[in-house]
mmCIF file of C-alpha atoms in Angstrom:
data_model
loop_
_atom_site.group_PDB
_atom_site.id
_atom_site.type_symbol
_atom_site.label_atom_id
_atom_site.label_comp_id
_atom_site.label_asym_id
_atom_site.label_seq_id
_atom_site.Cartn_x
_atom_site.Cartn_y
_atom_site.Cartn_z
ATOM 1 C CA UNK A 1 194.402 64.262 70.309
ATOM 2 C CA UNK A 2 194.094 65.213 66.643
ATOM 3 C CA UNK A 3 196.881 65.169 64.080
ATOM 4 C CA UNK A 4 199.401 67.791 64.180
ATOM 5 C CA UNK A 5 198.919 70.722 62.073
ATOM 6 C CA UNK A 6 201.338 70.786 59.097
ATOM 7 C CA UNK A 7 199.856 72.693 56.513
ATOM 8 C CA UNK A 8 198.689 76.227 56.931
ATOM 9 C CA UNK A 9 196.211 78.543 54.826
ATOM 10 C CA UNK A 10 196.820 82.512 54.515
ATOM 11 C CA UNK A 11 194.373 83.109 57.277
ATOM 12 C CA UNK A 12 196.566 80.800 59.307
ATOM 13 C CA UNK A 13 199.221 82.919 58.595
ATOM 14 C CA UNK A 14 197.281 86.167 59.304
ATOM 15 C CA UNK A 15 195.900 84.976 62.231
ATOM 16 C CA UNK A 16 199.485 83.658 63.816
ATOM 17 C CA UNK A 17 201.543 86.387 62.545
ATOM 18 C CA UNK A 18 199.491 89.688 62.844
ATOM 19 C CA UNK A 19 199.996 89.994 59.237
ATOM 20 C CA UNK A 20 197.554 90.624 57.218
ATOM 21 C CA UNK A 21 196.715 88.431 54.510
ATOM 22 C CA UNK A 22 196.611 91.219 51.559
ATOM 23 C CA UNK A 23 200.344 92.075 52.965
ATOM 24 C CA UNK A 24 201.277 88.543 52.875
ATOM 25 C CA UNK A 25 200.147 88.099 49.018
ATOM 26 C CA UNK A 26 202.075 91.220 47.961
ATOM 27 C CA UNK A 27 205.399 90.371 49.712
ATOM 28 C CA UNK A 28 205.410 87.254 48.452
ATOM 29 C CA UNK A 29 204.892 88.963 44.652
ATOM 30 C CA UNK A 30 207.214 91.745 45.346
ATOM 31 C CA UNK A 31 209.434 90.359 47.318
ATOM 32 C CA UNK A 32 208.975 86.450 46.923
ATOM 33 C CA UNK A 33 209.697 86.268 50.566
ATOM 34 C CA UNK A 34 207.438 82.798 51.123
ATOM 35 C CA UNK A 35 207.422 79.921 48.348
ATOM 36 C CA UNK A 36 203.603 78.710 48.897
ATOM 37 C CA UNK A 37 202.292 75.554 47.448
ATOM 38 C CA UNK A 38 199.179 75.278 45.537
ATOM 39 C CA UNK A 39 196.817 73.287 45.587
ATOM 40 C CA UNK A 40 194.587 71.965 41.880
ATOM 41 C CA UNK A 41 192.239 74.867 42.657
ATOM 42 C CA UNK A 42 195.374 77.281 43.156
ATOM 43 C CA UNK A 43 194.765 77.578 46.819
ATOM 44 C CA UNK A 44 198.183 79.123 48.303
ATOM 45 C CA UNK A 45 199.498 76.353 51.470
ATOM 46 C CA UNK A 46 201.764 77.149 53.347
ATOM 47 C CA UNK A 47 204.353 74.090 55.509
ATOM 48 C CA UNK A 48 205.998 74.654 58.773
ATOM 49 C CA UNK A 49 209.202 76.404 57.275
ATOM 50 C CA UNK A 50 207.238 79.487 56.276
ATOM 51 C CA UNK A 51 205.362 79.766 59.033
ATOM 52 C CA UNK A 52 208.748 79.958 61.086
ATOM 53 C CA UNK A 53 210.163 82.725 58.328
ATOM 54 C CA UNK A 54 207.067 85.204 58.525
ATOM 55 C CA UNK A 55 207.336 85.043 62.639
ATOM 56 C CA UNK A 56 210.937 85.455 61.406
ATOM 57 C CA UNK A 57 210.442 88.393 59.056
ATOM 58 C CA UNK A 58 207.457 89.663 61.395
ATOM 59 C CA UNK A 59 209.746 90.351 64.393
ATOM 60 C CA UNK A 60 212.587 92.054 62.374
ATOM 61 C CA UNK A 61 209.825 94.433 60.761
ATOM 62 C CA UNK A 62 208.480 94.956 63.501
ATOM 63 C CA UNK A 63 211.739 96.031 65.339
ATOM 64 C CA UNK A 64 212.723 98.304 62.561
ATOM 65 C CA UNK A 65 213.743 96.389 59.524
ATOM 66 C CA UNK A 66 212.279 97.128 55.638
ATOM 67 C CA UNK A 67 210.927 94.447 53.742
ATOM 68 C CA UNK A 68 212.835 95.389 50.954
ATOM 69 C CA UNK A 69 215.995 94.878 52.866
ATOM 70 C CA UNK A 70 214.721 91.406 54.769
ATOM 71 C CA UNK A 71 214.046 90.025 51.450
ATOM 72 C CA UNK A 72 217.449 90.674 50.132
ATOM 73 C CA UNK A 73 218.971 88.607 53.106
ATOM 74 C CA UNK A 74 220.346 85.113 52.480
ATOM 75 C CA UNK A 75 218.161 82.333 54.266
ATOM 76 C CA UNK A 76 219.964 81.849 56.788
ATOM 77 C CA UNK A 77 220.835 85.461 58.236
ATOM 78 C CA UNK A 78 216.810 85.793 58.542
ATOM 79 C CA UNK A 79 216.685 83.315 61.883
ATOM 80 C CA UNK A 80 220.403 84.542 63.047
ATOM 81 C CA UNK A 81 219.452 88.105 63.071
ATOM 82 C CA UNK A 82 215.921 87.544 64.964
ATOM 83 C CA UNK A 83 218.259 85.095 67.634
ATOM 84 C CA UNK A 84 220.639 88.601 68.251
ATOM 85 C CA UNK A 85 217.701 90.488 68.413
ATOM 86 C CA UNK A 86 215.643 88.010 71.056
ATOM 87 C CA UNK A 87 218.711 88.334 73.648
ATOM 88 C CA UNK A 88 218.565 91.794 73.629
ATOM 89 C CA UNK A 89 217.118 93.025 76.583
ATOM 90 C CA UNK A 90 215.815 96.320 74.852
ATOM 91 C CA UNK A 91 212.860 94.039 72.631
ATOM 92 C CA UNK A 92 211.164 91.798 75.298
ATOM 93 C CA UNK A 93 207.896 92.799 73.684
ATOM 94 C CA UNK A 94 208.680 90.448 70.776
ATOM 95 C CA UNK A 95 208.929 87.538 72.904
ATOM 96 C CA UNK A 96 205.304 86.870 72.235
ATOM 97 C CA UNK A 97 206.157 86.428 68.290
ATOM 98 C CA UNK A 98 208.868 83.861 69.841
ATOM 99 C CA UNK A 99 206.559 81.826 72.035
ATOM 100 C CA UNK A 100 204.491 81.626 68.903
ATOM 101 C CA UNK A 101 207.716 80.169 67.087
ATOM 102 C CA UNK A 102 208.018 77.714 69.985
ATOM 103 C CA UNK A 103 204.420 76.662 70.254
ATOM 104 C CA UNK A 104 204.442 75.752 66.447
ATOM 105 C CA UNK A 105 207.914 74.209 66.520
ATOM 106 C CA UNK A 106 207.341 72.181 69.906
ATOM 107 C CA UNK A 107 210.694 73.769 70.690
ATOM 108 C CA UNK A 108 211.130 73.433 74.525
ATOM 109 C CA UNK A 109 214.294 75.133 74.406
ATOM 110 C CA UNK A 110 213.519 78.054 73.142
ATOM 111 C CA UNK A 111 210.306 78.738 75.205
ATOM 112 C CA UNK A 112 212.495 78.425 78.145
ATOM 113 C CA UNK A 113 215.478 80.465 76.954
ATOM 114 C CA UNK A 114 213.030 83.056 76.074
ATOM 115 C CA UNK A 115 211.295 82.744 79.291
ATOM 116 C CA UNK A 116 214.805 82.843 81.050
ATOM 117 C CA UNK A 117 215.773 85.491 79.782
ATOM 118 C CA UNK A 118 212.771 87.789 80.203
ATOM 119 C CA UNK A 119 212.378 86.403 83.995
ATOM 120 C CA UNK A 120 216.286 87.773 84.077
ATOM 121 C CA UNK A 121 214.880 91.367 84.267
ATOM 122 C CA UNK A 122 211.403 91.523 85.281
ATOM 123 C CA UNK A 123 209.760 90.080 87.858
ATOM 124 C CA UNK A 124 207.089 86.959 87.530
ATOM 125 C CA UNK A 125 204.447 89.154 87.738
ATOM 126 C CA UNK A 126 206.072 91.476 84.653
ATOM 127 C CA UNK A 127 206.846 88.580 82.868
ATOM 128 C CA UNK A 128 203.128 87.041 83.017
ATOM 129 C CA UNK A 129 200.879 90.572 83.051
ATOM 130 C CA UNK A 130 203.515 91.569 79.923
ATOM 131 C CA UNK A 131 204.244 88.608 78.029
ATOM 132 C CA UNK A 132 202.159 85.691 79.003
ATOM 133 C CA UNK A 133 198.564 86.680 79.245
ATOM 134 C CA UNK A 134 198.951 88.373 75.725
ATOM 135 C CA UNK A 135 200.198 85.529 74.608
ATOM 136 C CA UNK A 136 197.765 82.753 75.833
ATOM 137 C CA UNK A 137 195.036 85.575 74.511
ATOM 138 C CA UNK A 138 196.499 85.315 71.024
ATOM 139 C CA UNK A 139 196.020 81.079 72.046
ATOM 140 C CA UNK A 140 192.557 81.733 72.596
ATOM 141 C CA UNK A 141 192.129 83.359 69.156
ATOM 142 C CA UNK A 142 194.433 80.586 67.051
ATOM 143 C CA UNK A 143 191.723 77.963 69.219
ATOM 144 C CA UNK A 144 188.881 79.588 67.893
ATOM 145 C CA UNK A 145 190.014 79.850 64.434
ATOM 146 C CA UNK A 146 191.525 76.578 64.312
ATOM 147 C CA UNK A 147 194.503 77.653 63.300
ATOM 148 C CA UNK A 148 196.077 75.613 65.961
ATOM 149 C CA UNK A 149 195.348 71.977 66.971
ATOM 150 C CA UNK A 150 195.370 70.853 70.881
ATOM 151 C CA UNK A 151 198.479 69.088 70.395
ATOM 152 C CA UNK A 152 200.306 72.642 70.348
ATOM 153 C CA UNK A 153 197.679 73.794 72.599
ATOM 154 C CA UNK A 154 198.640 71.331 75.213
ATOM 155 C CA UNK A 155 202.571 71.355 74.789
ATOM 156 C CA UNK A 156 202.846 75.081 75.299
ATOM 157 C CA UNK A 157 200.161 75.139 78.639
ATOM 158 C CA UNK A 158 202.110 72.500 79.973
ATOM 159 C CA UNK A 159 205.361 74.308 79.747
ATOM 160 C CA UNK A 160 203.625 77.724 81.081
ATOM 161 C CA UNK A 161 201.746 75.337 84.316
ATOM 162 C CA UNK A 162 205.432 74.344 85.484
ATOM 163 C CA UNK A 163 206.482 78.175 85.882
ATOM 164 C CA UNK A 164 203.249 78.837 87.142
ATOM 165 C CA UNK A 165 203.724 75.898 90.132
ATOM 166 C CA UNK A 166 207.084 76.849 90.802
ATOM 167 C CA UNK A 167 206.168 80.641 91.456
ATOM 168 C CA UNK A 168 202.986 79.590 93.362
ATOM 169 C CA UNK A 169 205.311 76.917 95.244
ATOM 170 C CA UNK A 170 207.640 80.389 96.696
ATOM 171 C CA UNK A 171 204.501 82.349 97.596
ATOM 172 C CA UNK A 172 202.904 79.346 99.344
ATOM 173 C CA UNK A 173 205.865 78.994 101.711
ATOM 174 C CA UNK A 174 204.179 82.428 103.219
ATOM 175 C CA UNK A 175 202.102 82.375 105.957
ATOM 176 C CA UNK A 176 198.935 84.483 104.916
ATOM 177 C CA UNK A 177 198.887 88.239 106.532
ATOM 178 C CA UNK A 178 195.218 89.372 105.209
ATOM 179 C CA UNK A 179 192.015 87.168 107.166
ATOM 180 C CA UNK A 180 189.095 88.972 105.605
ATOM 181 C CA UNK A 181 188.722 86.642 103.525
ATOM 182 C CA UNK A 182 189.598 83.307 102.292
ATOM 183 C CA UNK A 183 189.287 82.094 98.318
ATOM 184 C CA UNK A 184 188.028 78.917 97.007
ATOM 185 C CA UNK A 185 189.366 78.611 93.158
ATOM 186 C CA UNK A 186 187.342 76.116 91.060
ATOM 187 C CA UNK A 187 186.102 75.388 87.496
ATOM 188 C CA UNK A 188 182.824 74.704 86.671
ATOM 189 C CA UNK A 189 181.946 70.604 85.267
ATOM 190 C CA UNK A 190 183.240 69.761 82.015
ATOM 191 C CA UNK A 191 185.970 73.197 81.814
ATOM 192 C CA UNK A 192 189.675 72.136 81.948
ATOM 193 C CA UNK A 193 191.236 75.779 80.899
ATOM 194 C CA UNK A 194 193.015 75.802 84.261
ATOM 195 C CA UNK A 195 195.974 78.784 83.083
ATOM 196 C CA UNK A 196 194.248 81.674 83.993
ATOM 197 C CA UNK A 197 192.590 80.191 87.433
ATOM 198 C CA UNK A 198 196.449 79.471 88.572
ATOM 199 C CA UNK A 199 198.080 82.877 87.822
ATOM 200 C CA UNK A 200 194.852 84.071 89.980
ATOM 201 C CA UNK A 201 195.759 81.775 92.753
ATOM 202 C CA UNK A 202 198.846 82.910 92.648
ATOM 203 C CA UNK A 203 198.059 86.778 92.602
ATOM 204 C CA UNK A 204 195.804 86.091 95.469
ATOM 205 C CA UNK A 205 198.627 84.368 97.377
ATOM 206 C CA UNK A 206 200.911 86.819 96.583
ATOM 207 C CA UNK A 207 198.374 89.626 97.855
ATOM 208 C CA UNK A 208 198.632 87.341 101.068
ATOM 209 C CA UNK A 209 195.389 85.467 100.858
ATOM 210 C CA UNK A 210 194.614 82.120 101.576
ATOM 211 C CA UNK A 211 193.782 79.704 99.095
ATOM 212 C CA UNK A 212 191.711 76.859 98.411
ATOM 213 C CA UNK A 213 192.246 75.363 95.089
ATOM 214 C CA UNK A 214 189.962 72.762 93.551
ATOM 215 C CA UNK A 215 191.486 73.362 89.915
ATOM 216 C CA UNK A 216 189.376 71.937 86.965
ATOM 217 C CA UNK A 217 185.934 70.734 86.867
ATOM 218 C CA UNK A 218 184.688 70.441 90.434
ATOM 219 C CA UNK A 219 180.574 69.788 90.449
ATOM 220 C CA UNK A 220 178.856 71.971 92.123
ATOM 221 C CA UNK A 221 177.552 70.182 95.192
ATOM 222 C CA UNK A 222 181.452 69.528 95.890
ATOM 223 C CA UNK A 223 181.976 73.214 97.059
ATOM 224 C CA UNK A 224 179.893 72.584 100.076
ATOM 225 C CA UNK A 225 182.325 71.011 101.801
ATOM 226 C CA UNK A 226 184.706 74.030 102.401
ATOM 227 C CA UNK A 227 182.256 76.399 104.174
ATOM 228 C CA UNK A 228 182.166 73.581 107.031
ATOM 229 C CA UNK A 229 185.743 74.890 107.469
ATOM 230 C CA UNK A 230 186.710 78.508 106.915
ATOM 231 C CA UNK A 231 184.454 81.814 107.120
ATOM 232 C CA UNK A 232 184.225 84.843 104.935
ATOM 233 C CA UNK A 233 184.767 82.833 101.839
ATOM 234 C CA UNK A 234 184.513 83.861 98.106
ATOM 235 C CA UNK A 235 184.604 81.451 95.348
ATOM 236 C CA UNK A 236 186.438 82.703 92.155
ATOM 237 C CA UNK A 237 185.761 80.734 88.792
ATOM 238 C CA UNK A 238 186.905 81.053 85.200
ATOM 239 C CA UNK A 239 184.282 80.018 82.549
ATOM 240 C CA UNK A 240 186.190 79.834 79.368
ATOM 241 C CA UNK A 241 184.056 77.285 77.674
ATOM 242 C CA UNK A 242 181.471 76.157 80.429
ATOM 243 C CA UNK A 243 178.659 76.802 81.080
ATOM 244 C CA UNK A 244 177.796 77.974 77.986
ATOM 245 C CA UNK A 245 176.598 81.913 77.509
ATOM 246 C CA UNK A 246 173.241 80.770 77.377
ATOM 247 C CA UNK A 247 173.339 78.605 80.212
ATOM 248 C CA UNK A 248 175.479 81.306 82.143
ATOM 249 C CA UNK A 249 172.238 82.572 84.493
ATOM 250 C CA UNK A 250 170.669 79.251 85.182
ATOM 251 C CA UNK A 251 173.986 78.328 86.462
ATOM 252 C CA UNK A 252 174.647 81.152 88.789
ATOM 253 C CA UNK A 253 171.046 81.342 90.289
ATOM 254 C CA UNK A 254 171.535 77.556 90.840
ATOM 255 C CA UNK A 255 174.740 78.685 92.766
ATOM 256 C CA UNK A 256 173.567 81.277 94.695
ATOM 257 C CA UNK A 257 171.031 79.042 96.267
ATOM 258 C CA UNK A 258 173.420 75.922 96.574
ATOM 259 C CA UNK A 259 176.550 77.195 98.257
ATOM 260 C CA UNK A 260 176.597 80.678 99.196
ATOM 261 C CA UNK A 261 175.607 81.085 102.761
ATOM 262 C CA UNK A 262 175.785 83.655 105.508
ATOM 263 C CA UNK A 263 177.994 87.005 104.234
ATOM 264 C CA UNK A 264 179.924 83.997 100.723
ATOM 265 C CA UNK A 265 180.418 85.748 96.969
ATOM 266 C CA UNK A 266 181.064 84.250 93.939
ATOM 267 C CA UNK A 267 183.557 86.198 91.615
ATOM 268 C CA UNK A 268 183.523 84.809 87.770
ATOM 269 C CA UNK A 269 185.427 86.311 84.725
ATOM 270 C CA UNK A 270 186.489 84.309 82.134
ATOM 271 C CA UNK A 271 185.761 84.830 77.741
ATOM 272 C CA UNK A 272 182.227 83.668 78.514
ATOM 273 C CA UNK A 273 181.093 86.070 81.002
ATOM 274 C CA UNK A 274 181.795 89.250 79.022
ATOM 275 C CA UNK A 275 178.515 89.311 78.522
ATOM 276 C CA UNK A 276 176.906 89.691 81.536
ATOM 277 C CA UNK A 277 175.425 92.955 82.861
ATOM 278 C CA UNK A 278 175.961 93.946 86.808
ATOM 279 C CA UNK A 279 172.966 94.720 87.316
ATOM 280 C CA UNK A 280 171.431 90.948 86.176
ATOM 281 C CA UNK A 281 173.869 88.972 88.475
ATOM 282 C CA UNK A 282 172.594 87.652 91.196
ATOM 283 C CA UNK A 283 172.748 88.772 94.876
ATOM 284 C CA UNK A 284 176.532 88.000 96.353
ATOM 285 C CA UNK A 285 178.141 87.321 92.698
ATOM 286 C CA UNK A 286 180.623 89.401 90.404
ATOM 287 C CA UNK A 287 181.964 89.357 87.554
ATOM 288 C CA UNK A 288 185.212 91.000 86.293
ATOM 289 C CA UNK A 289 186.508 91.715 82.885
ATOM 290 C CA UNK A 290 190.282 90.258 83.698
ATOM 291 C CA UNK A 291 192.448 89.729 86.500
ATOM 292 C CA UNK A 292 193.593 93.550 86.925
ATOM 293 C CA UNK A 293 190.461 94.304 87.767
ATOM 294 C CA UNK A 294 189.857 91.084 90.351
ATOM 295 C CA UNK A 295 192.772 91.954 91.973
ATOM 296 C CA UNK A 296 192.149 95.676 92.299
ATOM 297 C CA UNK A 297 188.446 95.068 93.855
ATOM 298 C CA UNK A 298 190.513 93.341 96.641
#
């Protein structure tokens, strides 16, 4: 696991906060709201504490607040202001700005207080369609950008996988009602983004499915165990990183001849099958732009 990331540029900023980094220069030179450092070349850095005031000063603007009157706030109003405003129940949207906090912080505490708290008024399903997958879609852009490392990237998917378990653990104690068909969950060799593959096992539970679940990178010839078990089935995979978009097709033909058998499917979705076209696919296999739309085809 690399080092954990300490010092931030502007884009960092941008790319964390929503902010953009043309706003960020001129509140700092209006408003001096952030104290960058420089580096020789006069690069602005930014540490750990500003990246925790512009989530700060990015919530209370975003509830309401003027920068002009944020910036005349002592220091320490700034963070007890945005904790009044995170228990109120009015401003759950904002809880993605305080998972952010958490993520960078490695605050435990507050990503289950927040978590608590929403879970106090919505349902699981709320909570994850509302708050969650925005936020691990936000994760997926702060990967990219490497504006996160995988230390924070692991610490906050651990902490969403336990609420994910113990919601899957209440729907499992359910006997299924639907028989039509039965789902196989896997990911393909060498993927390990397991998030969005468990809220889907859980949705499918929920719906009153049954559920195999092989979890993170099962090889292929594996899956040809189950059929010798249960009828009807359809697989359901998440590429997030693998296979690769170019290696997408080769993949899926090689899986259509492999394991699906008498009346199987394969459903995909996942950031690297955006891509692909309906009408390319393979007999038996589909492809979905996000879990709404999975769970709707049922």
């Amino acid at each position: 696991m690399e080092n954990v990331k300490s010092v931030f540029s502007i884009k960092d900023l941008e790319n964390i906060s929503g902010i953009k980094a043309h706003t960020i220069r001129i509140w700092e030179k209006r408003y001096n709201i952030l104290e960058p450092m420089r580096t020789d070349s006069n690069i602005r850095m930014y540490d750990i504490t500003c990246l925790q005031k512009l989530l700060n000063i990015t919530l209370l603007h975003n509830h309401g607040y003027k920068i002009s009157r944020i910036s005349s706030m002592k220091q320490d109003q700034i963070p007890d202001l945005v904790r009044e405003i995170i228990t109120d129940k009015s401003v759950r949207h904002h809880a993605v700005s305080t998972f952010k906090m958490a993520m960078m912080n490695f605050d435990q505490a507050l990503f289950v207080n927040t978590y608590d708290t929403l879970l106090a008024e919505k349902s699981f399903r709320e909570v994850f369609y509302e708050v969650i997958i925005p936020f691990m879609e936000d994760l997926g852009l702060l990967w990219q950008t490497n504006t996160i490392t995988p230390a924070h990237e692991h610490f906050v998917s651990y902490l969403i996988k336990q609420k994910l378990l113990i919601a899957t653990e209440k729907v499992q104690r359910e006997q299924p009602t639907r028989s039509d068909k039965t789902f196989v969950l896997f990911l393909p060799m060498n993927e390990v983004h397991e998030l969005g593959l468990m809220y889907l096992n859980y949705e499918l539970l929920f719906h009153g499915y049954r559920t195999i679940y092989l979890g993170e990178s099962v090889p292929m010839d594996n899956l040809t165990e189950v059929d010798k078990f249960f009828d009807h089935l359809v697989y359901v995979s998440y590429f997030t990183v693998k296979p690769e978009p170019e290696d997408i097709h080769g993949y899926l033909e090689q899986f259509k001849n492999t394991i699906l058998k008498k009346d199987a499917q394969l459903w995909v979705l996942g950031r690297n099958t955006h891509h692909l076209q309906e009408k390319q696919l393979p007999e038996g296999i589909l492809s979905f732009p996000g879990v709404a739309q999975l769970i709707a085809h049922l």
